[in-house]
Each structure stands twice: as structure tokens, then as C-alpha cells.
Short mmCIF file of C-alpha atoms in Angstrom, two decimals:
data_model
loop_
_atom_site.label_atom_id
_atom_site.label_comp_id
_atom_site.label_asym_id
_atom_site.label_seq_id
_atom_site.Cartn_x
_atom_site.Cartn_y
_atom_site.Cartn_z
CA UNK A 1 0.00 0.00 0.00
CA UNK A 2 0.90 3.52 -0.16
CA UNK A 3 1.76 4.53 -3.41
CA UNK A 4 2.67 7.59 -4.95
CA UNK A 5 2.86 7.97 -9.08
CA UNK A 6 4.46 10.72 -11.09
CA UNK A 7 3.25 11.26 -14.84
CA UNK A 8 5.05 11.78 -16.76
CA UNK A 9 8.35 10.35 -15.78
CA UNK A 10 10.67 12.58 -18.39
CA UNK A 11 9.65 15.15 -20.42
CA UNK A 12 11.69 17.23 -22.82
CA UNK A 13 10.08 20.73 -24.05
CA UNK A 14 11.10 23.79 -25.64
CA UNK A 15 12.14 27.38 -23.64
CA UNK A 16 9.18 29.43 -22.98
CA UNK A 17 6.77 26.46 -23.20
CA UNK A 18 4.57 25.07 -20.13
CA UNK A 19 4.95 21.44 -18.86
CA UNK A 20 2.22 20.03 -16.54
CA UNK A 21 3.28 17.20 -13.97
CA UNK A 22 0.57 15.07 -11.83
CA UNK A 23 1.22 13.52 -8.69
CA UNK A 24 -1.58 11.18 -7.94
CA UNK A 25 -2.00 8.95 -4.47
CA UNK A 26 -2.98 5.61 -5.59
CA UNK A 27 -4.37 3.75 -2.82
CA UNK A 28 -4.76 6.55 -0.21
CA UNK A 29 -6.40 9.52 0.39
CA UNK A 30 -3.86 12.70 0.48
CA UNK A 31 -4.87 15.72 2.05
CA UNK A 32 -1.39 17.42 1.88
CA UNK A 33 0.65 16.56 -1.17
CA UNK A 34 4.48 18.05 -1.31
CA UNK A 35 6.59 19.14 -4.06
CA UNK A 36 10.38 18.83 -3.52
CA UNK A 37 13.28 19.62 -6.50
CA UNK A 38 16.37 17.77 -6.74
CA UNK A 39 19.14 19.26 -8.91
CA UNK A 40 21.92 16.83 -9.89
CA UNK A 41 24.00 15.18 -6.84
CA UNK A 42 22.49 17.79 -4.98
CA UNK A 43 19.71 17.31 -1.97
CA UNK A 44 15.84 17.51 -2.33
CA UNK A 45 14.35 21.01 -1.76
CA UNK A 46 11.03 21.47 -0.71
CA UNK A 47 9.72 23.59 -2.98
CA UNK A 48 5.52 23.74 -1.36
CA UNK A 49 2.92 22.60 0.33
CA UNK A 50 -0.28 21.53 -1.34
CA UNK A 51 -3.66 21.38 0.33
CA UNK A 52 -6.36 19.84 -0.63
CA UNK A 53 -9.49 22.24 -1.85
CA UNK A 54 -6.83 25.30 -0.57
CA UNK A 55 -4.33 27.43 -1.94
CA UNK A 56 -0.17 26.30 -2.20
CA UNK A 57 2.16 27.37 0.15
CA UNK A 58 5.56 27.99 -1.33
CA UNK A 59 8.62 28.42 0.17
CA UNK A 60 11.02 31.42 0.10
CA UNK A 61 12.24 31.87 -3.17
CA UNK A 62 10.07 29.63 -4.61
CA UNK A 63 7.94 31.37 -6.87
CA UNK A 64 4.42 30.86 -7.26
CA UNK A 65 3.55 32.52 -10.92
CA UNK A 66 6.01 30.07 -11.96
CA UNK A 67 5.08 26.83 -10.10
CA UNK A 68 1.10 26.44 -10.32
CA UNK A 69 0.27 23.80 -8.32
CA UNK A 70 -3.27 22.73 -7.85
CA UNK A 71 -4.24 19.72 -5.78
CA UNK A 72 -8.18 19.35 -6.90
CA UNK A 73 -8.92 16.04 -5.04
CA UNK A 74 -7.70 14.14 -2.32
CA UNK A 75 -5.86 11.72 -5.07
CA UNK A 76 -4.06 14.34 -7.32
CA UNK A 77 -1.96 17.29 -6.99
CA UNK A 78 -0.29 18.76 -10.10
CA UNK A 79 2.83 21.06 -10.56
CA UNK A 80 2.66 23.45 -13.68
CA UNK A 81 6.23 24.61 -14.70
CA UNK A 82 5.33 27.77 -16.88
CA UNK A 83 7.12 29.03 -19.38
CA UNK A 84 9.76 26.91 -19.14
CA UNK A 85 13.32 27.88 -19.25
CA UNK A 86 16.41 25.87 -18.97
CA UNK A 87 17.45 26.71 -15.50
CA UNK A 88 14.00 24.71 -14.36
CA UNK A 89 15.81 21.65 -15.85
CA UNK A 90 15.53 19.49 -12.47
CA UNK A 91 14.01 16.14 -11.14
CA UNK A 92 10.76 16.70 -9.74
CA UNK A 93 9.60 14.52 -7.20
CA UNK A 94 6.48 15.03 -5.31
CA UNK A 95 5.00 12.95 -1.75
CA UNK A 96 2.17 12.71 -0.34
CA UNK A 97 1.12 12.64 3.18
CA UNK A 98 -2.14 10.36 4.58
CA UNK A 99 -4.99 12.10 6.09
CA UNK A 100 -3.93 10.57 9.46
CA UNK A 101 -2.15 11.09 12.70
CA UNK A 102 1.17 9.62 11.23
CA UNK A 103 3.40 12.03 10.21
CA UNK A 104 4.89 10.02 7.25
CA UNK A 105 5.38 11.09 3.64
CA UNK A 106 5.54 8.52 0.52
CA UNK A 107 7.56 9.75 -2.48
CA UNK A 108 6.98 9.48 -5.76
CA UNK A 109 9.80 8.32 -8.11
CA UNK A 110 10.23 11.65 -9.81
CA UNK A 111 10.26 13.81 -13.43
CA UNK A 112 12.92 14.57 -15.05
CA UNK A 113 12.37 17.98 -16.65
CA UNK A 114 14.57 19.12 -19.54
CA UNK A 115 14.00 22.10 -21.07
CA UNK A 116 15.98 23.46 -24.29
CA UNK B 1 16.32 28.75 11.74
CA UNK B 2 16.51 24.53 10.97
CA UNK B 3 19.13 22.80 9.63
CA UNK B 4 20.23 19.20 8.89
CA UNK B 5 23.72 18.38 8.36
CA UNK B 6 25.36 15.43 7.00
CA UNK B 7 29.16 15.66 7.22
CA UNK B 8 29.96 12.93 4.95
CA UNK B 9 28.66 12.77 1.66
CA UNK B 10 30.48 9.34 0.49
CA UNK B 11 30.93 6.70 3.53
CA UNK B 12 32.98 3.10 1.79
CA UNK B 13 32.90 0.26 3.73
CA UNK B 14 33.80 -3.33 3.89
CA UNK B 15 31.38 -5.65 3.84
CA UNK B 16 30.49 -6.88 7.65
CA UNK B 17 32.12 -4.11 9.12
CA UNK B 18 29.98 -1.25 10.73
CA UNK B 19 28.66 1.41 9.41
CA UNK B 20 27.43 4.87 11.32
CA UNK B 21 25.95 7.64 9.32
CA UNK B 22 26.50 11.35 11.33
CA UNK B 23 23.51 13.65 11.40
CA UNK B 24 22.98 16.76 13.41
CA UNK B 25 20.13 18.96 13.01
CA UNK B 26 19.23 22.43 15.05
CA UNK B 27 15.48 23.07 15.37
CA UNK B 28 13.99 25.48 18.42
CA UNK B 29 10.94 23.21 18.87
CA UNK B 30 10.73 19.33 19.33
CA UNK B 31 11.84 17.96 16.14
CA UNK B 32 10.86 14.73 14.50
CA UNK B 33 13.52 12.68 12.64
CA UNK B 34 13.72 10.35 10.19
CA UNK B 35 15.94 8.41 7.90
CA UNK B 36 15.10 8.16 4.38
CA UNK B 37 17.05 5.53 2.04
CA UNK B 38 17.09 5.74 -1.84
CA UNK B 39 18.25 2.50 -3.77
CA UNK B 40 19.98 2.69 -7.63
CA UNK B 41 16.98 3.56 -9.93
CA UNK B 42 14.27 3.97 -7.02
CA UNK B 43 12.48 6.04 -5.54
CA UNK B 44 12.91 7.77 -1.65
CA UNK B 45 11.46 5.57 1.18
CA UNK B 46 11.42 5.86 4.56
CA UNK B 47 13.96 3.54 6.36
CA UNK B 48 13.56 4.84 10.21
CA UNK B 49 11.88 7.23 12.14
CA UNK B 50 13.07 8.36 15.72
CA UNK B 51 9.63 8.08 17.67
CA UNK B 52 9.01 3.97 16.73
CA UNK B 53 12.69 3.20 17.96
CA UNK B 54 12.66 0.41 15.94
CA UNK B 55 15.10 -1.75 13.90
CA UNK B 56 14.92 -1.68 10.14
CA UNK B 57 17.45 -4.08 8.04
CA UNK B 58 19.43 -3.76 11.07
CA UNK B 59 20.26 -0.23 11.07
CA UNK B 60 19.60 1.84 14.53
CA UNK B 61 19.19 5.30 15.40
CA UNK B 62 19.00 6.94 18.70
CA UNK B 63 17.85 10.64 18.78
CA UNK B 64 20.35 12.29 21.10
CA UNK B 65 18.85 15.46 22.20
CA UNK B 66 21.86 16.80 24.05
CA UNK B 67 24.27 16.55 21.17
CA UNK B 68 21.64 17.07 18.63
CA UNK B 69 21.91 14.00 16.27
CA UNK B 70 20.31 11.20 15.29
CA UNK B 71 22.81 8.75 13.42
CA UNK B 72 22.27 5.99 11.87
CA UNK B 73 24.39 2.76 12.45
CA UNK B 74 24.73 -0.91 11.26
CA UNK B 75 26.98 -3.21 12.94
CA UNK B 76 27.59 -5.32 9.48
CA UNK B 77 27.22 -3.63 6.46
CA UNK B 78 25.98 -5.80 3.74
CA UNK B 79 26.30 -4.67 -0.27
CA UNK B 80 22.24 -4.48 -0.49
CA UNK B 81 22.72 -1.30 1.88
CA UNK B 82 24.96 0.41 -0.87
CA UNK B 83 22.63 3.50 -1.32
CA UNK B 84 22.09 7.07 -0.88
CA UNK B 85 20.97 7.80 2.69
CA UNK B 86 18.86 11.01 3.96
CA UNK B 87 18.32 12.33 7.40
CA UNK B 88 15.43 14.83 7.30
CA UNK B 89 13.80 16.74 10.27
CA UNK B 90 9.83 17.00 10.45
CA UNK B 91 8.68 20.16 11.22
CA UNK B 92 5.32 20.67 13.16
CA UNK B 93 3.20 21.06 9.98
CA UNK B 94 5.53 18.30 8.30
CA UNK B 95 7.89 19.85 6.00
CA UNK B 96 10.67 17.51 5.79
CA UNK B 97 14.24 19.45 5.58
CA UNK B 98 16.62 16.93 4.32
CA UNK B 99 20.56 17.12 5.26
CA UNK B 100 22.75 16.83 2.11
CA UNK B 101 22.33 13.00 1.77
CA UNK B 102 25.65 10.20 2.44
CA UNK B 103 26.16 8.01 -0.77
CA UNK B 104 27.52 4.24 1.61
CA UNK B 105 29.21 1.91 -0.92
CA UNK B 106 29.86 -1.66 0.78
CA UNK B 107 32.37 -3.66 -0.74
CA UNK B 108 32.54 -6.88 -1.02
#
């Protein structure tokens, strides 16, 4: 039990386009969903906080024109990269966190965004 | 402010011979630690966490309050446990901050 998905796993676009990544809780209910960014051999970073039916919370520096992120049901969050450009080249990993007392997060395995 | 730190970030060792992974972390309130392991190819998962003191593929960690760490150890390291290895602090809304990460490599 407990598993997170990414879709897609790698995508490729061009500079100033927009890429859309879903994070979706398959056999749980998520109320709070998290967005992290990993850049090569580096650590993850959280990037924000997303709450079911409520507005993101984003970290400092992190900023929020850029990184839509909408979490619509209790099974699906999704992280909008907009108008790409190559610095947001990164792995994108996302977790999710059960509706429950346990303060436990399961990860997703990650997108690889490349943008030229 | 919090902080995790993870001194080393590549730890070789010899197959059966221990293992200890350093973390410190500095956090004002009363923090909630975890280990978090990531094999070749897969994804993060949780290996420990301090509050269910429990054993997990025979790695340990205490939470020492006094010195501020909670490292990991492993009195035989075996070459499944070559990974990447995460220490993250919980804050009370849980946000995970993760320390820099410790690539082990056990040799055979």
C-alpha cells in the first residue's frame, strides 16, 4: 500500500513552453501533497505545500507565478512549470502525506524535466 | 532557523564491518527525525523514524537530544545497503528538511 505515481516520468520541451506534472495517491487519500526539486547530486528542496481544496504554500524563493500547483482532489496534486526555461531543468519529485495522525510522507519516483 | 547536516557525503565500507551515518540537526521546537534511504533507480522511502525506535534491516538510530543528532548505524554492512541515505527533520506542519544526503558503498 501507499503509493505515490508521477506522470510523466521525463519530459523534454522547448524554452518558454509550459509542462504540466501530476502527482496522484494511488491507494490513499492525500490531504497534503508536497513538491520537492532535486538538482543533480544535490539534496531535495522542498519547494511547497499543497492542500487539498486550498491554496499552495511555497517556500522562500520559490515562486508561485512560476510553479502552479493545484491539488483538486484528495488523489491528485499537479505542478505546472510555466514558461519553461532551462534553468528549471531538475528532477521533480512530489510525496504525499495520509490524512492521518502519522506524520509520514511517501515519495513518488520523480520527473525529469529538460527544457531546451 | 533549521538545519540538517550530514558531514559525509560518500561513507565506503567493507562488507560486515559497521557502518554509522553522522547527522545533526538544530530546530527550536521538538523535532521529528527520520531516515530516508534511496536505492539505484528507485524512488525515496522511509527507512527509520526516531519516535518507533525500531530496527529496520538492522540499522539503529537513537535521537540524542543533548548533542543534537540522530545517526544511523549498522553493525555489518551488507552490499544491499549500498545506497544514498537522507536524514530529514519534520517540522510541526511536516515539511521535511533533508541534510545533504551520504552516498555508503559496501564492498565486497
Amino acid at each position: 500500500g501507499a503509493v505515490v505515481s508521477q506522470h510523466p516520468s521525463r519530459v523534454i520541451c522547448k524554452s518558454g513552453t509550459s509542462v504540466k506534472i501530476e502527482c496522484r495517491s494511488l491507494d490513499f487519500q492525500a490531504t497534503t501533497m508536497f513538491w520537492y526539486r532535486q538538482f543533480p547530486k544535490q539534496s531535495l528542496m522542498l519547494m511547497a505545500t499543497s492542500n487539498e481544496g486550498s491554496k499552495a504554500t511555497y517556500e522562500q524563493g520559490v515562486e508561485k507565478d512560476k510553479f502552479l500547483i493545484n491539488h483538486a482532489s484528495l488523489t491528485l496534486s499537479t505542478l505546472t512549470v510555466t514558461s519553461a526555461h532551462p534553468e528549471d531543468s531538475s528532477f521533480y519529485i512530489c510525496s504525499a502525506k495520509p490524512g492521518s495522525l502519522v506524520n509520514e510522507q511517501f515519495f513518488g519516483p520523480g520527473t525529469r524535466l529538460t527544457v531546451l | 532557523a533549521q538545519r540538517v547536516t550530514q558531514p559525509e557525503k560518500l561513507l565506503s565500507v567493507f562488507k560486515g564491518a559497521p557502518v554509522e551515518l553522522k547527522c545533526n540537526y538544530s530546530y527550536s521546537g521538538s523535532p521529528e527525525l527520520f531516515w530516508y534511504v534511496q536505492y539505484s533507480r528507485q524512488r525515496l522511502q522511509l527507512l527509520l523514524r526516531h519516535i518507533s525506535r525500531e530496527s529496520i534491516k538492522g540499522f539503529t538510530a537513537d535521537l540524542n537530544k543533548g548533542e543534537t543528532s540522530f545517526h544511523l548505524k549498522k553493525p555489518f554492512a551488507q552490499e544491499e545497503d549500498s545506497a544514498m541515505y537522507y536524514c530529514a527533520l519534520s517540522d510541526s506542519w511536516g515539511k521535511l528538511q533533508f541534510g545533504a544526503g551520504t552516498q555508503v558503498v559496501v564492498t565486497p
